[in-house]
């Protein structure tokens, strides 16, 4: 049987003045997770929102809250996101020294732990952590903005992680984030992704229901 691909629309591309309706649209359109891009103006240039936003969205949606922390010193903020009801908390390997400790912190808080890699970071930087991870998020653009073009070479990391997962029996889900749309999804799925994030493709779609269906079944 074909594996089920999960769609995680990113609220970064939503209209923040109507966030409740936008979150409802994610559910109606067949989205599986809500991807929440937290930016601190330091790790990436922009600033988005914090744990309070996650806690408000959690109250109005039963979808999985997939928090992507693009922040420096994530260890200081993780407890607040756990409290806010995050289901997955993903931090950047480039932002930390004690990654294993953070994975423990997230799991002890009852959430699932993920690590993200920017395009210039190889999979080898997290090789010792693979057995402990619930999600590995491969950035297919440089983080910081929605609406960028996918860097195809990043999909080589998805292929490598897929092969390692099969060989060693690891449990992590592989996600791709950045520039995923109807034309680029095929390559990502062929490389072995489990979850795709879609910001501008989702909120810019004329028919999000049809778009999600097409992308999940490509
Ligand atoms: C970028 C964010 C992405 C962003 C993707 O730094 O991590 O999640 O929302 O946006 P699109 O799908 O428009 O490339
Ligand atoms: Zn993201």
Short mmCIF file of C-alpha atoms in Angstrom, two decimals, residues 161-170:
data_model
loop_
_atom_site.label_atom_id
_atom_site.label_comp_id
_atom_site.label_asym_id
_atom_site.label_seq_id
_atom_site.Cartn_x
_atom_site.Cartn_y
_atom_site.Cartn_z
CA UNK A 161 17.52 10.01 5.58
CA UNK A 162 15.04 7.68 3.88
CA UNK A 163 17.79 5.12 3.22
CA UNK A 164 19.12 5.38 6.79
CA UNK A 165 15.63 5.01 8.21
CA UNK A 166 15.03 1.83 6.22
CA UNK A 167 18.45 0.38 6.99
CA UNK A 168 18.44 1.07 10.74
CA UNK A 169 14.73 1.00 11.51
CA UNK A 170 14.56 4.58 12.80
#
